[in-house]
C-alpha positions as a Markdown table, in Angstrom:
| # | Residue | x | y | z |
|---|---|---|---|---|
| 1 | Unk | -134.6 | -129.4 | 197.7 |
| 2 | Unk | -132.8 | -126.2 | 198.4 |
| 3 | Unk | -130.8 | -127.9 | 201.1 |
| 4 | Unk | -129.9 | -130.8 | 199.0 |
| 5 | Unk | -129.1 | -128.5 | 196.2 |
| 6 | Unk | -126.7 | -126.5 | 198.5 |
| 7 | Unk | -125.0 | -129.6 | 199.5 |
| 8 | Unk | -124.5 | -130.7 | 195.8 |
| 9 | Unk | -123.0 | -127.3 | 194.9 |
| 10 | Unk | -120.5 | -127.4 | 197.7 |
| 11 | Unk | -119.4 | -130.9 | 196.8 |
| 12 | Unk | -118.9 | -129.6 | 193.2 |
| 13 | Unk | -116.8 | -126.7 | 194.4 |
| 14 | Unk | -114.8 | -129.0 | 196.7 |
| 15 | Unk | -114.2 | -131.5 | 193.9 |
| 16 | Unk | -113.2 | -128.7 | 191.5 |
| 17 | Unk | -110.7 | -127.4 | 194.0 |
| 18 | Unk | -109.0 | -130.8 | 194.4 |
| 19 | Unk | -108.2 | -131.1 | 190.6 |
| 20 | Unk | -104.4 | -130.3 | 190.1 |
| 21 | Unk | -103.3 | -127.8 | 187.5 |
| 22 | Unk | -102.0 | -129.7 | 184.5 |
| 23 | Unk | -99.4 | -127.6 | 182.6 |
| 24 | Unk | -98.2 | -128.9 | 179.2 |
| 25 | Unk | -94.6 | -130.3 | 179.2 |
| 26 | Unk | -93.0 | -127.9 | 176.6 |
| 27 | Unk | -94.2 | -124.7 | 178.2 |
| 28 | Unk | -93.1 | -126.0 | 181.6 |
| 29 | Unk | -89.5 | -126.7 | 180.3 |
| 30 | Unk | -89.2 | -123.3 | 178.8 |
| 31 | Unk | -90.5 | -121.8 | 182.0 |
| 32 | Unk | -87.8 | -123.6 | 184.0 |
| 33 | Unk | -85.1 | -122.7 | 181.6 |
| 34 | Unk | -86.0 | -119.1 | 181.6 |
| 35 | Unk | -86.0 | -119.2 | 185.4 |
| 36 | Unk | -82.6 | -120.8 | 185.6 |
| 37 | Unk | -81.1 | -118.5 | 183.1 |
| 38 | Unk | -81.4 | -115.6 | 185.5 |
| 39 | Unk | -78.0 | -114.2 | 186.7 |
| 40 | Unk | -78.7 | -114.9 | 190.3 |
| 41 | Unk | -78.3 | -118.6 | 189.6 |
| 42 | Unk | -74.9 | -118.3 | 187.9 |
| 43 | Unk | -73.0 | -115.9 | 190.1 |
| 44 | Unk | -70.5 | -118.6 | 191.2 |
| 45 | Unk | -70.1 | -120.4 | 187.8 |
| 46 | Unk | -66.5 | -120.8 | 186.5 |
| 47 | Unk | -65.6 | -118.3 | 183.7 |
| 48 | Unk | -64.7 | -119.5 | 180.1 |
| 49 | Unk | -61.0 | -120.0 | 180.8 |
| 50 | Unk | -61.7 | -122.1 | 183.9 |
| 51 | Unk | -64.1 | -124.3 | 182.0 |
| 52 | Unk | -61.6 | -124.7 | 179.2 |
| 53 | Unk | -58.8 | -125.7 | 181.8 |
| 54 | Unk | -61.2 | -128.0 | 183.4 |
| 55 | Unk | -62.0 | -129.7 | 180.1 |
| 56 | Unk | -58.3 | -130.0 | 179.3 |
| 57 | Unk | -57.2 | -131.5 | 182.5 |
| 58 | Unk | -60.2 | -133.9 | 182.2 |
| 59 | Unk | -58.8 | -134.9 | 178.8 |
| 60 | Unk | -55.3 | -135.4 | 180.2 |
| 61 | Unk | -56.7 | -137.5 | 183.0 |
| 62 | Unk | -58.6 | -139.5 | 180.5 |
| 63 | Unk | -55.5 | -140.1 | 178.4 |
| 64 | Unk | -53.4 | -141.2 | 181.5 |
| 65 | Unk | -56.2 | -143.5 | 182.7 |
| 66 | Unk | -56.4 | -145.1 | 179.3 |
| 67 | Unk | -52.5 | -145.4 | 179.2 |
| 68 | Unk | -52.4 | -146.8 | 182.6 |
| 69 | Unk | -55.0 | -149.4 | 181.7 |
| 70 | Unk | -53.0 | -150.5 | 178.7 |
| 71 | Unk | -49.5 | -150.4 | 180.3 |
| 72 | Unk | -48.2 | -153.6 | 182.1 |
| 73 | Unk | -48.5 | -153.2 | 185.7 |
| 74 | Unk | -51.2 | -150.4 | 185.6 |
| 75 | Unk | -50.3 | -147.0 | 186.9 |
| 76 | Unk | -47.0 | -148.1 | 188.4 |
| 77 | Unk | -45.9 | -149.6 | 185.0 |
| 78 | Unk | -46.9 | -146.3 | 183.3 |
| 79 | Unk | -44.7 | -144.4 | 185.7 |
| 80 | Unk | -41.8 | -146.6 | 185.0 |
| 81 | Unk | -42.3 | -146.2 | 181.3 |
| 82 | Unk | -42.3 | -142.3 | 181.7 |
| 83 | Unk | -39.1 | -142.4 | 183.6 |
| 84 | Unk | -37.5 | -144.5 | 180.9 |
| 85 | Unk | -38.6 | -142.1 | 178.1 |
| 86 | Unk | -37.3 | -139.2 | 180.0 |
| 87 | Unk | -34.0 | -140.8 | 180.7 |
| 88 | Unk | -33.6 | -141.7 | 177.0 |
| 89 | Unk | -34.4 | -138.1 | 175.9 |
| 90 | Unk | -31.9 | -136.7 | 178.5 |
| 91 | Unk | -29.2 | -139.0 | 177.1 |
| 92 | Unk | -29.8 | -138.1 | 173.5 |
| 93 | Unk | -29.7 | -134.4 | 174.5 |
| 94 | Unk | -26.4 | -134.8 | 176.3 |
| 95 | Unk | -24.9 | -136.9 | 173.5 |
| 96 | Unk | -26.1 | -134.8 | 170.5 |
| 97 | Unk | -26.4 | -131.3 | 172.1 |
| 98 | Unk | -29.0 | -128.8 | 171.2 |
| 99 | Unk | -29.8 | -128.9 | 167.4 |
| 100 | Unk | -29.3 | -125.5 | 166.1 |
| 101 | Unk | -28.6 | -126.0 | 162.5 |
| 102 | Unk | -30.8 | -127.8 | 159.9 |
| 103 | Unk | -28.2 | -128.3 | 157.3 |
| 104 | Unk | -24.4 | -128.4 | 156.9 |
| 105 | Unk | -24.6 | -125.5 | 154.5 |
| 106 | Unk | -25.3 | -123.1 | 157.5 |
| 107 | Unk | -22.2 | -124.4 | 159.4 |
| 108 | Unk | -19.8 | -121.9 | 157.8 |
| 109 | Unk | -16.8 | -121.1 | 160.0 |
| 110 | Unk | -16.9 | -117.3 | 159.5 |
| 111 | Unk | -19.7 | -114.9 | 160.1 |
| 112 | Unk | -21.1 | -112.8 | 157.4 |
| 113 | Unk | -19.9 | -109.5 | 159.0 |
| 114 | Unk | -17.1 | -109.2 | 156.5 |
| 115 | Unk | -13.5 | -110.6 | 156.4 |
| 116 | Unk | -11.1 | -110.0 | 159.2 |
| 117 | Unk | -7.5 | -110.8 | 159.6 |
| 118 | Unk | -6.0 | -113.4 | 161.6 |
| 119 | Unk | -4.6 | -110.8 | 164.0 |
| 120 | Unk | -8.1 | -109.4 | 164.5 |
| 121 | Unk | -9.5 | -112.8 | 165.3 |
| 122 | Unk | -6.7 | -113.4 | 167.7 |
| 123 | Unk | -7.3 | -110.1 | 169.5 |
| 124 | Unk | -11.0 | -110.9 | 169.8 |
| 125 | Unk | -10.2 | -114.3 | 171.2 |
| 126 | Unk | -7.8 | -112.8 | 173.8 |
| 127 | Unk | -10.5 | -110.3 | 174.8 |
| 128 | Unk | -13.0 | -113.1 | 175.3 |
| 129 | Unk | -10.6 | -115.2 | 177.2 |
| 130 | Unk | -9.7 | -112.3 | 179.6 |
| 131 | Unk | -13.4 | -112.0 | 180.3 |
| 132 | Unk | -13.6 | -115.8 | 180.8 |
| 133 | Unk | -16.0 | -116.1 | 177.9 |
| 134 | Unk | -14.4 | -119.4 | 176.9 |
| 135 | Unk | -17.0 | -120.4 | 174.2 |
| 136 | Unk | -16.5 | -117.2 | 172.3 |
| 137 | Unk | -12.7 | -117.3 | 172.8 |
| 138 | Unk | -12.6 | -120.9 | 171.3 |
| 139 | Unk | -14.7 | -119.7 | 168.3 |
| 140 | Unk | -12.4 | -116.8 | 167.6 |
| 141 | Unk | -9.2 | -118.8 | 168.0 |
| 142 | Unk | -10.4 | -121.3 | 165.5 |
| 143 | Unk | -11.2 | -118.6 | 163.0 |
| 144 | Unk | -7.7 | -117.1 | 163.7 |
| 145 | Unk | -6.1 | -120.5 | 162.9 |
| 146 | Unk | -8.0 | -120.9 | 159.6 |
| 147 | Unk | -7.6 | -117.2 | 158.6 |
| 148 | Unk | -3.8 | -117.4 | 159.2 |
| 149 | Unk | -3.5 | -120.5 | 157.0 |
| 150 | Unk | -5.3 | -118.6 | 154.3 |
| 151 | Unk | -3.0 | -115.6 | 154.7 |
| 152 | Unk | 0.0 | -117.9 | 154.2 |
| 153 | Unk | -1.6 | -119.4 | 151.2 |
| 154 | Unk | -1.8 | -122.9 | 152.8 |
| 155 | Unk | -5.5 | -122.8 | 152.4 |
| 156 | Unk | -7.6 | -121.2 | 149.6 |
| 157 | Unk | -9.7 | -118.4 | 150.9 |
| 158 | Unk | -13.2 | -120.0 | 150.2 |
| 159 | Unk | -16.4 | -118.5 | 151.7 |
| 160 | Unk | -18.7 | -121.0 | 153.3 |
| 161 | Unk | -16.1 | -123.3 | 154.3 |
| 162 | Unk | -16.8 | -125.3 | 157.6 |
| 163 | Unk | -14.4 | -125.9 | 160.4 |
| 164 | Unk | -14.3 | -129.6 | 159.5 |
| 165 | Unk | -13.5 | -128.9 | 155.8 |
| 166 | Unk | -10.7 | -126.4 | 156.7 |
| 167 | Unk | -9.2 | -129.0 | 159.2 |
| 168 | Unk | -9.2 | -131.7 | 156.6 |
| 169 | Unk | -7.6 | -129.5 | 153.9 |
| 170 | Unk | -5.0 | -128.1 | 156.3 |
| 171 | Unk | -4.2 | -131.6 | 157.6 |
| 172 | Unk | -3.1 | -132.6 | 154.1 |
| 173 | Unk | -0.5 | -129.7 | 154.0 |
| 174 | Unk | 0.4 | -130.0 | 157.6 |
| 175 | Unk | 0.1 | -133.8 | 158.4 |
| 176 | Unk | 1.9 | -133.6 | 161.7 |
| 177 | Unk | -0.9 | -131.4 | 163.0 |
| 178 | Unk | -3.8 | -133.1 | 161.3 |
| 179 | Unk | -5.2 | -134.9 | 164.4 |
| 180 | Unk | -5.1 | -131.7 | 166.4 |
| 181 | Unk | -6.7 | -129.6 | 163.6 |
| 182 | Unk | -9.6 | -132.2 | 163.5 |
| 183 | Unk | -9.9 | -131.9 | 167.3 |
| 184 | Unk | -10.0 | -128.2 | 167.1 |
| 185 | Unk | -12.7 | -128.3 | 164.5 |
| 186 | Unk | -14.8 | -130.6 | 166.7 |
| 187 | Unk | -14.3 | -128.2 | 169.6 |
| 188 | Unk | -15.5 | -125.4 | 167.4 |
| 189 | Unk | -18.6 | -127.4 | 166.2 |
| 190 | Unk | -19.5 | -128.5 | 169.7 |
| 191 | Unk | -19.6 | -125.0 | 171.1 |
| 192 | Unk | -21.0 | -123.3 | 168.0 |
| 193 | Unk | -23.7 | -125.8 | 166.8 |
| 194 | Unk | -23.9 | -128.4 | 169.6 |
| 195 | Unk | -25.0 | -126.3 | 172.5 |
| 196 | Unk | -21.8 | -127.1 | 174.5 |
| 197 | Unk | -19.9 | -124.7 | 176.8 |
| 198 | Unk | -16.2 | -124.4 | 176.3 |
| 199 | Unk | -13.7 | -124.2 | 179.2 |
| 200 | Unk | -10.2 | -122.8 | 179.7 |
| 201 | Unk | -8.3 | -126.0 | 178.7 |
| 202 | Unk | -10.2 | -126.1 | 175.4 |
| 203 | Unk | -9.1 | -122.5 | 174.7 |
| 204 | Unk | -5.5 | -123.1 | 175.7 |
| 205 | Unk | -5.2 | -126.1 | 173.4 |
| 206 | Unk | -6.4 | -124.0 | 170.4 |
| 207 | Unk | -4.1 | -121.2 | 171.5 |
| 208 | Unk | -1.1 | -123.5 | 171.5 |
| 209 | Unk | -2.0 | -125.1 | 168.2 |
| 210 | Unk | -2.3 | -121.6 | 166.6 |
| 211 | Unk | 1.2 | -120.6 | 167.8 |
| 212 | Unk | 2.7 | -123.9 | 166.5 |
| 213 | Unk | 1.0 | -123.7 | 163.1 |
| 214 | Unk | 2.3 | -120.2 | 162.8 |
| 215 | Unk | 5.9 | -121.7 | 162.7 |
| 216 | Unk | 5.0 | -125.1 | 161.0 |
| 217 | Unk | 6.6 | -125.8 | 157.6 |
| 218 | Unk | 4.1 | -127.2 | 155.1 |
| 219 | Unk | 4.5 | -130.5 | 153.2 |
| 220 | Unk | 4.8 | -129.3 | 149.6 |
| 221 | Unk | 3.6 | -131.6 | 146.7 |
| 222 | Unk | 6.2 | -134.2 | 145.8 |
| 223 | Unk | 8.1 | -133.7 | 149.3 |
| 224 | Unk | 8.4 | -136.6 | 151.6 |
| 225 | Unk | 7.9 | -136.0 | 155.3 |
| 226 | Unk | 11.5 | -136.7 | 156.2 |
| 227 | Unk | 12.6 | -133.9 | 153.9 |
| 228 | Unk | 10.6 | -131.1 | 155.6 |
| 229 | Unk | 13.0 | -130.5 | 158.4 |
């Protein structure tokens, strides 16, 4: 009996040792998360900025993939469309210039630094021209032209007047120079509000016009053009 009983006990011990340990699912998951949260497992993880950049580029890639799928011709068709859009934007930029004014009320010919005489504007224009600053030279020469006409009472001194308005008003009094006055106003607008860069011929054109206007005889009301000589 004792021998048999010893064999039975051994079998029970062996059978008990073969039974696997069964840990409930929730405590097991918590234990795994606790273990994986240790710093030793995250030494090579990307930082917050890198993760944000990765998410951004993944988003961009998704957008392009979706656009390529919708565009005729797939990725090649999308590339052609992008080139066309860039070309149209460049053409508009070249044609219209850089938008720097939101309304025509801000396009006043003179700055708000206080009134200066035509001689002062001419001197400033010559200083800029001598330094090859043709954009500033064109601006000051146009201001000299308009200020000179105001000093001669051919234009009313009116704050806020634009170059176009001054050219139109002066052209009615000096019709022989009306076209060149309009061209001078366009040059002023192009370099001041359109983002263009002036050159020496543009400045010399305004300089010549200024000198000619200084000697021009106005067309008085009720006087025909043939009687102005």
